[in-house]
Short mmCIF file of C-alpha atoms (C1' of nucleotides) in Angstrom, two decimals:
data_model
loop_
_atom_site.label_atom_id
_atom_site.label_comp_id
_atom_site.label_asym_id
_atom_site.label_seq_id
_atom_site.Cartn_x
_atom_site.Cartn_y
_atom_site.Cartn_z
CA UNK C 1 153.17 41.02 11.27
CA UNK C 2 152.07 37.61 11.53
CA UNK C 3 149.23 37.72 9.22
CA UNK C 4 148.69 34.32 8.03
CA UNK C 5 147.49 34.63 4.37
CA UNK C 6 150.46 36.82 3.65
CA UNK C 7 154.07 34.61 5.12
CA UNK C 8 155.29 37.45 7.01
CA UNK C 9 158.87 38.05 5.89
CA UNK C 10 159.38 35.52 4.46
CA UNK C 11 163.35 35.32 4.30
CA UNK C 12 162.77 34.98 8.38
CA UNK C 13 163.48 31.15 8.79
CA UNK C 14 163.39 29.48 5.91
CA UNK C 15 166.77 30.68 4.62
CA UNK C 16 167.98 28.67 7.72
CA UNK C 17 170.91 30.66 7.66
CA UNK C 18 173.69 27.57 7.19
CA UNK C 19 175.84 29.73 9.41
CA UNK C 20 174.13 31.86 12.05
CA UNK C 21 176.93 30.98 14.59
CA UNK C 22 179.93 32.20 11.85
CA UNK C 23 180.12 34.86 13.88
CA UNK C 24 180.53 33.70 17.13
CA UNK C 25 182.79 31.17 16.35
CA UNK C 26 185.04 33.80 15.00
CA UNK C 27 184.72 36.02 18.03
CA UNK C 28 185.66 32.98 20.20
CA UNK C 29 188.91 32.49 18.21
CA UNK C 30 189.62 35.51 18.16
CA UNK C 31 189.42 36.08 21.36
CA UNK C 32 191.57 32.48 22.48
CA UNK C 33 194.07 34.45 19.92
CA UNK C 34 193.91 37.92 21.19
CA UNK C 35 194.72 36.21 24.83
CA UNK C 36 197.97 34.58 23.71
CA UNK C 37 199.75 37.45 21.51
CA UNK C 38 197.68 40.44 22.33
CA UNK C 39 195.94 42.40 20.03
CA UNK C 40 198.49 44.01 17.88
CA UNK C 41 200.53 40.70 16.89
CA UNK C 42 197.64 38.85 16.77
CA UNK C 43 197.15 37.98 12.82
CA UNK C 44 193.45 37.73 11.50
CA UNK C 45 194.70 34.88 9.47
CA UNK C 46 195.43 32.60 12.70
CA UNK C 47 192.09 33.88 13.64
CA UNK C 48 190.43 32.27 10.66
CA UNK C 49 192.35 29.33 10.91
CA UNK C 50 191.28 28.74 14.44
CA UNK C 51 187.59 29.45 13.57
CA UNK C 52 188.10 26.68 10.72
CA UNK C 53 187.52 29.50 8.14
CA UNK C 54 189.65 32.00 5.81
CA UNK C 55 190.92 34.88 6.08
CA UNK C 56 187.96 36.23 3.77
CA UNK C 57 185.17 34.88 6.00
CA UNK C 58 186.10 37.30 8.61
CA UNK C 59 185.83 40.41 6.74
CA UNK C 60 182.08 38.62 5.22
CA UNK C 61 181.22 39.73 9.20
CA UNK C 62 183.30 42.33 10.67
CA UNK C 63 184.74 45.07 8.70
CA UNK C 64 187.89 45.60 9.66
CA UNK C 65 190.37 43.95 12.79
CA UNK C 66 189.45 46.54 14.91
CA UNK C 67 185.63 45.54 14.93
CA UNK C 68 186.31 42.71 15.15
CA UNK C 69 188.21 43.37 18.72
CA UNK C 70 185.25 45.96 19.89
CA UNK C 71 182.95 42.36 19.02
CA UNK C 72 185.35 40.09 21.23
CA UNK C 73 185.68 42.55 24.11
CA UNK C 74 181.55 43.10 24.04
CA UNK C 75 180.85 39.54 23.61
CA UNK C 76 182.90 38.55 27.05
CA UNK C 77 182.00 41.58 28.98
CA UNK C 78 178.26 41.63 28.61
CA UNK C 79 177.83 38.22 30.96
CA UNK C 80 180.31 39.02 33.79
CA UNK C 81 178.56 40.45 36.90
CA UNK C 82 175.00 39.40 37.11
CA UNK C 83 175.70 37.08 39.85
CA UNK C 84 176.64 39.98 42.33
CA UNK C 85 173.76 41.64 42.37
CA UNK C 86 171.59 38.35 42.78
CA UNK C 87 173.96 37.19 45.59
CA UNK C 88 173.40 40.98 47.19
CA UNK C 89 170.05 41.90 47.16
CA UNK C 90 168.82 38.32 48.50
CA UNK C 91 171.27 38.15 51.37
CA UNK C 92 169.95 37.72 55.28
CA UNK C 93 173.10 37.17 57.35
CA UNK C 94 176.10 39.28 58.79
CA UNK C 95 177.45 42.64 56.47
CA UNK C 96 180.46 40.70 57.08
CA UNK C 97 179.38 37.42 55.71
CA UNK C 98 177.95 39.82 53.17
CA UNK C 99 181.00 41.42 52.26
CA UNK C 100 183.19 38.69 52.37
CA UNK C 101 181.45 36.73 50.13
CA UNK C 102 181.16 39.63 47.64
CA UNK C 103 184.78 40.22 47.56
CA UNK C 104 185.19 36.42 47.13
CA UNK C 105 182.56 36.54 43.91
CA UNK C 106 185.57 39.41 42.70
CA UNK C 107 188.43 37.16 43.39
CA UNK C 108 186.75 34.30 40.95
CA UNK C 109 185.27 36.17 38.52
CA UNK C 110 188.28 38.80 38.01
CA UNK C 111 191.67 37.45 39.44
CA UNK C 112 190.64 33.32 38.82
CA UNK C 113 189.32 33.17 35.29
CA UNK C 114 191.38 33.64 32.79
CA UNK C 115 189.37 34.89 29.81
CA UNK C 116 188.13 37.82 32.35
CA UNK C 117 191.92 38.36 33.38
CA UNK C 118 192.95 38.46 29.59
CA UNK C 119 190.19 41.24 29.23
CA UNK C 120 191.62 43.13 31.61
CA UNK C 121 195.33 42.88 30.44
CA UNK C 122 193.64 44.00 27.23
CA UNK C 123 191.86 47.14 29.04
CA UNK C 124 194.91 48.44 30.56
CA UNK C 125 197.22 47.90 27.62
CA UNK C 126 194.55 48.65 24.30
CA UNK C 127 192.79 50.46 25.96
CA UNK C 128 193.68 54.14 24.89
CA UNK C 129 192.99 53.13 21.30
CA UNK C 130 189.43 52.41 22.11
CA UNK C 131 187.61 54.61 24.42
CA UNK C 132 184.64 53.75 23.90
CA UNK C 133 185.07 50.23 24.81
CA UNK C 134 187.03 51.49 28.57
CA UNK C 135 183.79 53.10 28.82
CA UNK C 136 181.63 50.27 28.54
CA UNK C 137 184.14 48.41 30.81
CA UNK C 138 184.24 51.01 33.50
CA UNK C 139 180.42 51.16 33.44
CA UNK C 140 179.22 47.71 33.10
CA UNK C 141 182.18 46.71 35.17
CA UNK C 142 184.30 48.23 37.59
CA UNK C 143 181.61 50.82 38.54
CA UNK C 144 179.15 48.11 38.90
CA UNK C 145 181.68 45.94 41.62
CA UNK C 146 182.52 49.01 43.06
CA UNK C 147 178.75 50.27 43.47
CA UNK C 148 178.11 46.85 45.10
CA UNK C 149 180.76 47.38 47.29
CA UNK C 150 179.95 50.54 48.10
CA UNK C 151 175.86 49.37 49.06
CA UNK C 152 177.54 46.48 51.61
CA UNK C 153 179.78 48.69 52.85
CA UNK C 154 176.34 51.14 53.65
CA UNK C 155 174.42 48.39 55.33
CA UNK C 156 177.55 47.61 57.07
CA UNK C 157 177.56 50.67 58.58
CA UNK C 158 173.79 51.47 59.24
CA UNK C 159 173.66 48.45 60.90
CA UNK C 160 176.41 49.45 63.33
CA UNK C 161 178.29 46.70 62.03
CA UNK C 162 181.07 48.54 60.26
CA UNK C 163 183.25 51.67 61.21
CA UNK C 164 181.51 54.68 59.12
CA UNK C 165 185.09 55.00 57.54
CA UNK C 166 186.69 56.89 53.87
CA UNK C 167 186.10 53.49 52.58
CA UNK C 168 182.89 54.27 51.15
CA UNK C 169 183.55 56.74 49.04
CA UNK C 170 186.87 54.44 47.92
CA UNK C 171 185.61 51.33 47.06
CA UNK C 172 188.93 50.80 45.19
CA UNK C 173 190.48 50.31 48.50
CA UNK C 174 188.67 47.41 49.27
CA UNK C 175 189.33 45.75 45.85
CA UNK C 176 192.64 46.42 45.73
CA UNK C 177 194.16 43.37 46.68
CA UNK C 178 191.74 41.66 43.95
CA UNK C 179 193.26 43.50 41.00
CA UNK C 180 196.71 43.28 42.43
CA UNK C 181 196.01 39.49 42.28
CA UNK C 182 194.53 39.69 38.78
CA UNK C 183 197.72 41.48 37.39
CA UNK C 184 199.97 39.13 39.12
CA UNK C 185 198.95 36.48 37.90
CA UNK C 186 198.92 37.91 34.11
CA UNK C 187 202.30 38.94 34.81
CA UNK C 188 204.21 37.72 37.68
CA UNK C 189 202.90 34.30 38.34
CA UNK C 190 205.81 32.08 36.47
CA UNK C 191 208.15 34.15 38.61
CA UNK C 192 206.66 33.86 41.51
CA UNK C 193 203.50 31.72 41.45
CA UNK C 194 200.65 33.15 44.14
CA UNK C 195 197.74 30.69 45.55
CA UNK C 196 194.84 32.59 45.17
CA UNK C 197 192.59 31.42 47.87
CA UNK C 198 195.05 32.16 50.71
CA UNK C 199 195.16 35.61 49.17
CA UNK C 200 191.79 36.32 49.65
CA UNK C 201 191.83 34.85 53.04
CA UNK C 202 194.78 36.98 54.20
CA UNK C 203 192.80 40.26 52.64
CA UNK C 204 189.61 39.30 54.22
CA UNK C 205 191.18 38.88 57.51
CA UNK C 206 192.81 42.27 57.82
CA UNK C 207 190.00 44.47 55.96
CA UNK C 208 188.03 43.65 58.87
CA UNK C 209 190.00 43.21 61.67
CA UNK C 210 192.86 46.07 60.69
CA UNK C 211 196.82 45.38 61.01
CA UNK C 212 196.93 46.92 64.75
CA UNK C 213 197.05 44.65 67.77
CA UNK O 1 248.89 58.51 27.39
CA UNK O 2 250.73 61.52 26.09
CA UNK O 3 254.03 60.22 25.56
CA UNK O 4 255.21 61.76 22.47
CA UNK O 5 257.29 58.85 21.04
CA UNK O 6 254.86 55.95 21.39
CA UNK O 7 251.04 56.73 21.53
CA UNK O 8 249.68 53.73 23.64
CA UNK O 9 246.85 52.68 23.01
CA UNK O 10 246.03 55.16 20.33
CA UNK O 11 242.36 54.90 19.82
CA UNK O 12 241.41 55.18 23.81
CA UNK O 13 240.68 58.89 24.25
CA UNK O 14 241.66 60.94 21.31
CA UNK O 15 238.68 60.27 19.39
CA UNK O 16 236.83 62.09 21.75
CA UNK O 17 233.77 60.53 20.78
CA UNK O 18 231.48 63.37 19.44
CA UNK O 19 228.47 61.92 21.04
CA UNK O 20 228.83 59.70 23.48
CA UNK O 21 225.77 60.39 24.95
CA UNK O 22 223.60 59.47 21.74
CA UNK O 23 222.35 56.26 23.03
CA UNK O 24 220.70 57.62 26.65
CA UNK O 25 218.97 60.82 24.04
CA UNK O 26 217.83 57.91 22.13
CA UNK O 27 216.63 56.06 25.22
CA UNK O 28 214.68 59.01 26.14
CA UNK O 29 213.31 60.03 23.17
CA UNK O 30 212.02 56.36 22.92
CA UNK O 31 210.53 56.04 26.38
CA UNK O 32 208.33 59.25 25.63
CA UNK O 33 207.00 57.15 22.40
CA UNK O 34 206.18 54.23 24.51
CA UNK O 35 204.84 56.20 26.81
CA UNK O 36 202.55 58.02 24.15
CA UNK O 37 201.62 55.28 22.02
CA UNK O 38 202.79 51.73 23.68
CA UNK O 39 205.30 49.49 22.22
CA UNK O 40 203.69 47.94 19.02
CA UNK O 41 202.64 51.35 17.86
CA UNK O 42 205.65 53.14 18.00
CA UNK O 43 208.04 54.27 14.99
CA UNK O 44 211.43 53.97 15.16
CA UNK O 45 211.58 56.62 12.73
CA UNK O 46 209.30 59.02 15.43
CA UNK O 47 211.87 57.79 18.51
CA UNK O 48 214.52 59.31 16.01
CA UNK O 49 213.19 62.43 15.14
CA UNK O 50 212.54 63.47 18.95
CA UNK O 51 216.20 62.33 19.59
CA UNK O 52 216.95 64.77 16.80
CA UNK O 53 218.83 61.99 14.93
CA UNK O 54 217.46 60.06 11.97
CA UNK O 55 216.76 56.11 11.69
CA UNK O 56 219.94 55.26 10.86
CA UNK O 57 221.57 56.47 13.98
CA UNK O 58 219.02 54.54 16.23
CA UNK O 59 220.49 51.56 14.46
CA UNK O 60 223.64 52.13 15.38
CA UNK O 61 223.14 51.98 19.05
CA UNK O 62 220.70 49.27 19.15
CA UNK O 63 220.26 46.26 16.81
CA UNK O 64 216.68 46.02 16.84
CA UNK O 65 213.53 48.04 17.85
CA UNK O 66 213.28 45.04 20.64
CA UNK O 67 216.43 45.96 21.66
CA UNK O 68 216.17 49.21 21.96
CA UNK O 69 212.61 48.21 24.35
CA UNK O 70 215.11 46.40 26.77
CA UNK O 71 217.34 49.11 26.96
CA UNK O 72 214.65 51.35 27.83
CA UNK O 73 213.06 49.65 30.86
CA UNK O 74 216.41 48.46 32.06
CA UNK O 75 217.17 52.24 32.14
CA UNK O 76 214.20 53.33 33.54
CA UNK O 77 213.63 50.35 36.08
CA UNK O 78 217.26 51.09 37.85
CA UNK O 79 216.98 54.05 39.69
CA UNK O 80 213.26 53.41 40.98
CA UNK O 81 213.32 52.66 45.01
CA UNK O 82 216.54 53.26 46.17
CA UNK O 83 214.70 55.72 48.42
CA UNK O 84 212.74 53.32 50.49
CA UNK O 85 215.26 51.10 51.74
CA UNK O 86 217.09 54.26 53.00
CA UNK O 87 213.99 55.60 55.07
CA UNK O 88 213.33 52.20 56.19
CA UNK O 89 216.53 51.57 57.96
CA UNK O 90 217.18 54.59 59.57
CA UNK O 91 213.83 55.06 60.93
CA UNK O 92 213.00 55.20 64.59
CA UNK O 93 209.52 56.09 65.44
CA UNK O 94 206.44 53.74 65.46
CA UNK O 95 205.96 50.99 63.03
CA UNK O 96 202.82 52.52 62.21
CA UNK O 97 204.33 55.10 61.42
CA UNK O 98 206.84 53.25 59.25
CA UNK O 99 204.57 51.16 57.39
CA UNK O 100 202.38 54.55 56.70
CA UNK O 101 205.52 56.08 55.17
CA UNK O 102 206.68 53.18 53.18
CA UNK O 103 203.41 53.08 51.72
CA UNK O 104 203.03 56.74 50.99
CA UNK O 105 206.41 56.22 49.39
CA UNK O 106 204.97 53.62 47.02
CA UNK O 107 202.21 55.73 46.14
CA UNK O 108 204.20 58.51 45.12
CA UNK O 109 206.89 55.78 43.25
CA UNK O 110 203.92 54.38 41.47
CA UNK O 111 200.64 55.62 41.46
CA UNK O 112 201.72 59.37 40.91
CA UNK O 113 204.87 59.23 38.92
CA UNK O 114 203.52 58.75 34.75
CA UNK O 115 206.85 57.21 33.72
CA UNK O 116 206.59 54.65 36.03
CA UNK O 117 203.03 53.77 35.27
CA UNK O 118 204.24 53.62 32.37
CA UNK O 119 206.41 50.92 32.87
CA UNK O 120 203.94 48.74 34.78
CA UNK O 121 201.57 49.37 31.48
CA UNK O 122 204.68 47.78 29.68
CA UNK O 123 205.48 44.91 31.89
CA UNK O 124 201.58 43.89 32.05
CA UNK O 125 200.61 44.53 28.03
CA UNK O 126 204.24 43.46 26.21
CA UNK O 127 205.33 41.22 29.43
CA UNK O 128 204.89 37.75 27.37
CA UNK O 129 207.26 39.02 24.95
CA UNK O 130 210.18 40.09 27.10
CA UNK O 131 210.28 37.13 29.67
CA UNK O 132 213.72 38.65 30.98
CA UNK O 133 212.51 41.88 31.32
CA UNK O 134 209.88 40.89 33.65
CA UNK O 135 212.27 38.91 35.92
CA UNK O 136 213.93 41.81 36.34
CA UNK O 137 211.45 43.82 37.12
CA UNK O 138 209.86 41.74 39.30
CA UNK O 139 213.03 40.86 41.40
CA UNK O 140 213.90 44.91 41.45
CA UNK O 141 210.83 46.86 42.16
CA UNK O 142 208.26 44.53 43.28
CA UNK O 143 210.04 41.68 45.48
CA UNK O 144 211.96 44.62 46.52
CA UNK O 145 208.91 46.49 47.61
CA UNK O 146 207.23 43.50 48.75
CA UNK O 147 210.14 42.68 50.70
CA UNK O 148 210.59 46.10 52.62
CA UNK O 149 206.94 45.18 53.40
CA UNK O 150 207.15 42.05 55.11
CA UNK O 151 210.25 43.63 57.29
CA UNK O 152 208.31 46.51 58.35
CA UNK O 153 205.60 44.01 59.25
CA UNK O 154 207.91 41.95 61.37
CA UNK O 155 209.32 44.83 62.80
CA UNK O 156 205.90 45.78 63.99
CA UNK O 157 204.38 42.26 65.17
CA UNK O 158 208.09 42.06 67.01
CA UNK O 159 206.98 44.87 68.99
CA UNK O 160 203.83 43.97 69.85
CA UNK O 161 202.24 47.13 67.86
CA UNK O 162 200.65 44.63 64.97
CA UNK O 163 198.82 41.93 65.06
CA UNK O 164 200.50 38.05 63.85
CA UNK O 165 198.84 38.30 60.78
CA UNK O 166 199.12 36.07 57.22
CA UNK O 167 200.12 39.58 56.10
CA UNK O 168 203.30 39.19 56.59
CA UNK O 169 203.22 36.46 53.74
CA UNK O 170 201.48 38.04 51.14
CA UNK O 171 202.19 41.64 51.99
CA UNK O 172 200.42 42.24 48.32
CA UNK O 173 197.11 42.38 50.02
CA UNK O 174 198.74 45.61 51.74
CA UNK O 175 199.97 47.39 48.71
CA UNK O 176 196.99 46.47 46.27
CA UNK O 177 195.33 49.38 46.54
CA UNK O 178 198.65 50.66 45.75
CA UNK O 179 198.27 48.72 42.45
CA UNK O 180 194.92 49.67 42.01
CA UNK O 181 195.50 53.48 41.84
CA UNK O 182 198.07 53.06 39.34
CA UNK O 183 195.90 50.99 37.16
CA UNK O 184 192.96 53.77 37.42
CA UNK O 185 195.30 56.34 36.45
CA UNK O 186 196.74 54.33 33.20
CA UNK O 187 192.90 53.27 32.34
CA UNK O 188 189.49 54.56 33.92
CA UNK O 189 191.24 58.12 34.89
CA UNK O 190 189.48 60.23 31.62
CA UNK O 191 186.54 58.48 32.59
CA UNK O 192 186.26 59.13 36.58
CA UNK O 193 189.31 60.63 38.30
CA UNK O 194 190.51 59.70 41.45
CA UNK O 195 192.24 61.52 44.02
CA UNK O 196 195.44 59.29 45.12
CA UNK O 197 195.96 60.95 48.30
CA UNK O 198 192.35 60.31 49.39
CA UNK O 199 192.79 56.95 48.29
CA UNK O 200 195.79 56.49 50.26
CA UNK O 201 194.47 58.28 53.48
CA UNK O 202 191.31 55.76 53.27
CA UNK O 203 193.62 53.11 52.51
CA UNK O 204 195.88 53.71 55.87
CA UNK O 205 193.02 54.00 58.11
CA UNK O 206 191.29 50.97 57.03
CA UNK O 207 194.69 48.95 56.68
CA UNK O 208 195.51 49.40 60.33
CA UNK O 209 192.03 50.06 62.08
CA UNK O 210 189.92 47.72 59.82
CA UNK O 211 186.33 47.90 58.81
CA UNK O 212 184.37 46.65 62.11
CA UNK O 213 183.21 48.63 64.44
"C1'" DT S 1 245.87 71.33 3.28
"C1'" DT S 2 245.15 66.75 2.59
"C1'" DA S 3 244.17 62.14 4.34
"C1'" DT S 4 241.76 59.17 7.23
"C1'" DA S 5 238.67 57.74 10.53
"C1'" DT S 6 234.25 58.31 12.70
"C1'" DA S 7 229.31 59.87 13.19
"C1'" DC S 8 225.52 60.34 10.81
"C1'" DT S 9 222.00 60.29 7.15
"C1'" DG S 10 217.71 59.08 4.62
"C1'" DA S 11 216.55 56.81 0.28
"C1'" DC S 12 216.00 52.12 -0.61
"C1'" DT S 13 214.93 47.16 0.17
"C1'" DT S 14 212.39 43.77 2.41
"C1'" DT S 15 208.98 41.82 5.11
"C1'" DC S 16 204.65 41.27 6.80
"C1'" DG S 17 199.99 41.42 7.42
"C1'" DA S 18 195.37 43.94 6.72
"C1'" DG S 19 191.93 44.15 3.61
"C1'" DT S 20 189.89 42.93 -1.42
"C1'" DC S 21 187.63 40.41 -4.89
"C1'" DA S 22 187.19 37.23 -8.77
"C1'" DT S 23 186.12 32.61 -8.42
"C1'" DT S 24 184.23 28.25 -6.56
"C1'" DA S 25 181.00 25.47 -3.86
"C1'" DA S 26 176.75 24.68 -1.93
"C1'" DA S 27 171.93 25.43 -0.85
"C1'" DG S 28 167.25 26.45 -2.08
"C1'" DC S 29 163.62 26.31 -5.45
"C1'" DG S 30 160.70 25.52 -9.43
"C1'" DC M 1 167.92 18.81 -12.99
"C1'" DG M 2 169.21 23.69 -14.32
"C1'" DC M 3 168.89 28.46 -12.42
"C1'" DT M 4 169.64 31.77 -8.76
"C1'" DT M 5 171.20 33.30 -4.53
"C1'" DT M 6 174.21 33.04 -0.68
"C1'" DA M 7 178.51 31.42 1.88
"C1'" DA M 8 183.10 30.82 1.57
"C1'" DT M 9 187.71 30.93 -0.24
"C1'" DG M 10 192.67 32.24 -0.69
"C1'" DA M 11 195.71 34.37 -4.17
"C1'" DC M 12 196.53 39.06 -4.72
"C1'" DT M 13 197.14 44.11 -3.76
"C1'" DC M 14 198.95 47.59 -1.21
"C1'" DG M 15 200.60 50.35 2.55
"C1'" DA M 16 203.35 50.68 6.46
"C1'" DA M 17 207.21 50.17 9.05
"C1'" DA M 18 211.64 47.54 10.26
"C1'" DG M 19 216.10 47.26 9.03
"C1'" DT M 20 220.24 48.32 5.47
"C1'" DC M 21 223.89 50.67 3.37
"C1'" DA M 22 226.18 53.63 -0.02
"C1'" DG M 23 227.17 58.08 0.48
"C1'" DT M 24 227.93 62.75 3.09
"C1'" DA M 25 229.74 65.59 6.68
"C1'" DT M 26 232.74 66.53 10.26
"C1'" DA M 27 236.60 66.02 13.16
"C1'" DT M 28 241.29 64.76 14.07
"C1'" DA M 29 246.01 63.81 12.55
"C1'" DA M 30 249.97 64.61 9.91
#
DNA sequence: TTATATACTGACTTTCGAGTCATTAAAGCG
DNA sequence: CGCTTTAATGACTCGAAAGTCAGTATATAA
């Protein structure tokens, strides 16, 4: 490919593309856009106009609204959970420690941030119109935490640490309380504004030490 | 109202309004749409047919396709958990006992029931929209629930049976889970089914036993 | 039986926004 | 500088669905 007496492809750099980043500019806005109305009253004009483009530069890269979506939700799922695993796999103290400080990771990456929240608001409420891209959540995702979960939880209770309870093979359980946060504050939180942190203090307290005296 | 010589009132009952009951078919009809297809996607001419009326008729109950949204979740929020407070007062045995119940209850209210899901699906996706709607439901099914909670709670700690927890003041880490389910159903349930009862069985034990050994 | 009021209808109007495309602007290149 | 290719534009088309209303059907009253 690189032979030198023949410029290998030549449209590779030279074209210096004056707008490689379009795209992602687009998906950004869209996605800023898609937070505030929603998907279905959000207009691909306002789009645009947030991307500093027309309407007509948005259909030059995605086809239709509805790629354009799939795009968004892709873009800001892809770099959500790395940091779990890292934190996991190089961890020497306590389960608990352990476990506590995975649910904690859950609590800021799901129920603090807001572009994750606004993904989630857009799982639960779009989500029947594309499958595919519940799929991708629910692998890359919410099967990932819950996997996690579910490898503390073993060590846990290997280690003699932990009960050997249900809890294992519902991870949910243990989350719970994080989503319930997450929703609350996409819905509930001008009502009845939550603080977060005490939250996750109050759920960390009686996950391990139970309700019973 | 019969009197013979002077009619009072005259348009009061003789009418006999043909259908009186047109608006709650209507209702119906329309929550089955939302239900189906969510808010944005759903024809007013579609709500009609299954009401077996046409447009026009919808429009003479309800101004406005918004309108006729409220109408529907008012109706459908109303009669939701009447049933707890009643089993909460009267109830004598333990307040683990109690506190399992209640939380069964919510389950079944929630989790199970597909019209109600429903209506959490509303209040989460079109929520922004209907600010009033969401006050509502907020102060009638979840501070209510919530509520309940934080009685049986105090009940329990009175008695010595529970520990002085923070639960007490953010009683949704005890009914996440609770939350949870009902957001599997609505989204990842195609995709990996879950068994609510086993959820809620794991979810008692760890709730009042917790996770150490 | 006729007159009048009420319930209902669905064709029509209007609005709105997704998607198109002829045109313009700019960049690269000899 | 022209010539060509690529990026971008926004006025326009077109379909879909909300909302209207003149007209029909039915019931009650007289």
């Amino acid at each position: 490919m690189n032979d030198p007496e023949n410029p290998p492809d030549e449209h590779n750099l030279k074209p210096t593309r004056r707008k490689a980043d379009r795209p992602d500019e687009i998906v950004q806005a869209a996605m800023e856009v898609f937070l505030q109305v929603g998907f279905a009253r959000a207009k691909v004009t306002d789009i645009a106009r947030k991307a500093g483009a027309a309407k007509g530069t948005v259909y030059l890269y995605f086809t239709t609204k509805d790629h354009l979506f799939e795009a968004v939700v892709r873009r800001f799922i892809g770099p959500m959970l790395n940091q779990m695993d890292a934190y996991v796999s190089n961890f020497k103290g306590t389960s608990r420690e352990l476990l506590s400080g995975a649910i904690l990771i859950c609590y800021e990456q799901l129920a603090d941030n807001p572009t994750r929240r606004a993904i989630l608001r857009i799982m639960i409420s779009e989500g029947h119109r594309f499958p595919g891209l519940v799929e991708i959540y629910h692998r890359d995702v919410v099967s990932a935490a819950l996997n996690t979960m579910r490898r503390i939880i073993d060590r846990g209770v290997r280690s003699g640490e932990f009960r050997p309870t249900a809890a294992k093979d519902f991870p949910q359980v243990i989350v719970g309380p994080v989503m319930m946060s997450a929703i609350w504050k996409l819905t509930f939180d001008n009502i009845a504004p939550i603080d977060i942190s005490k939250v996750a203090e109050s759920h960390l307290d009686l996950l391990f030490e139970g309700l019973l005296a």
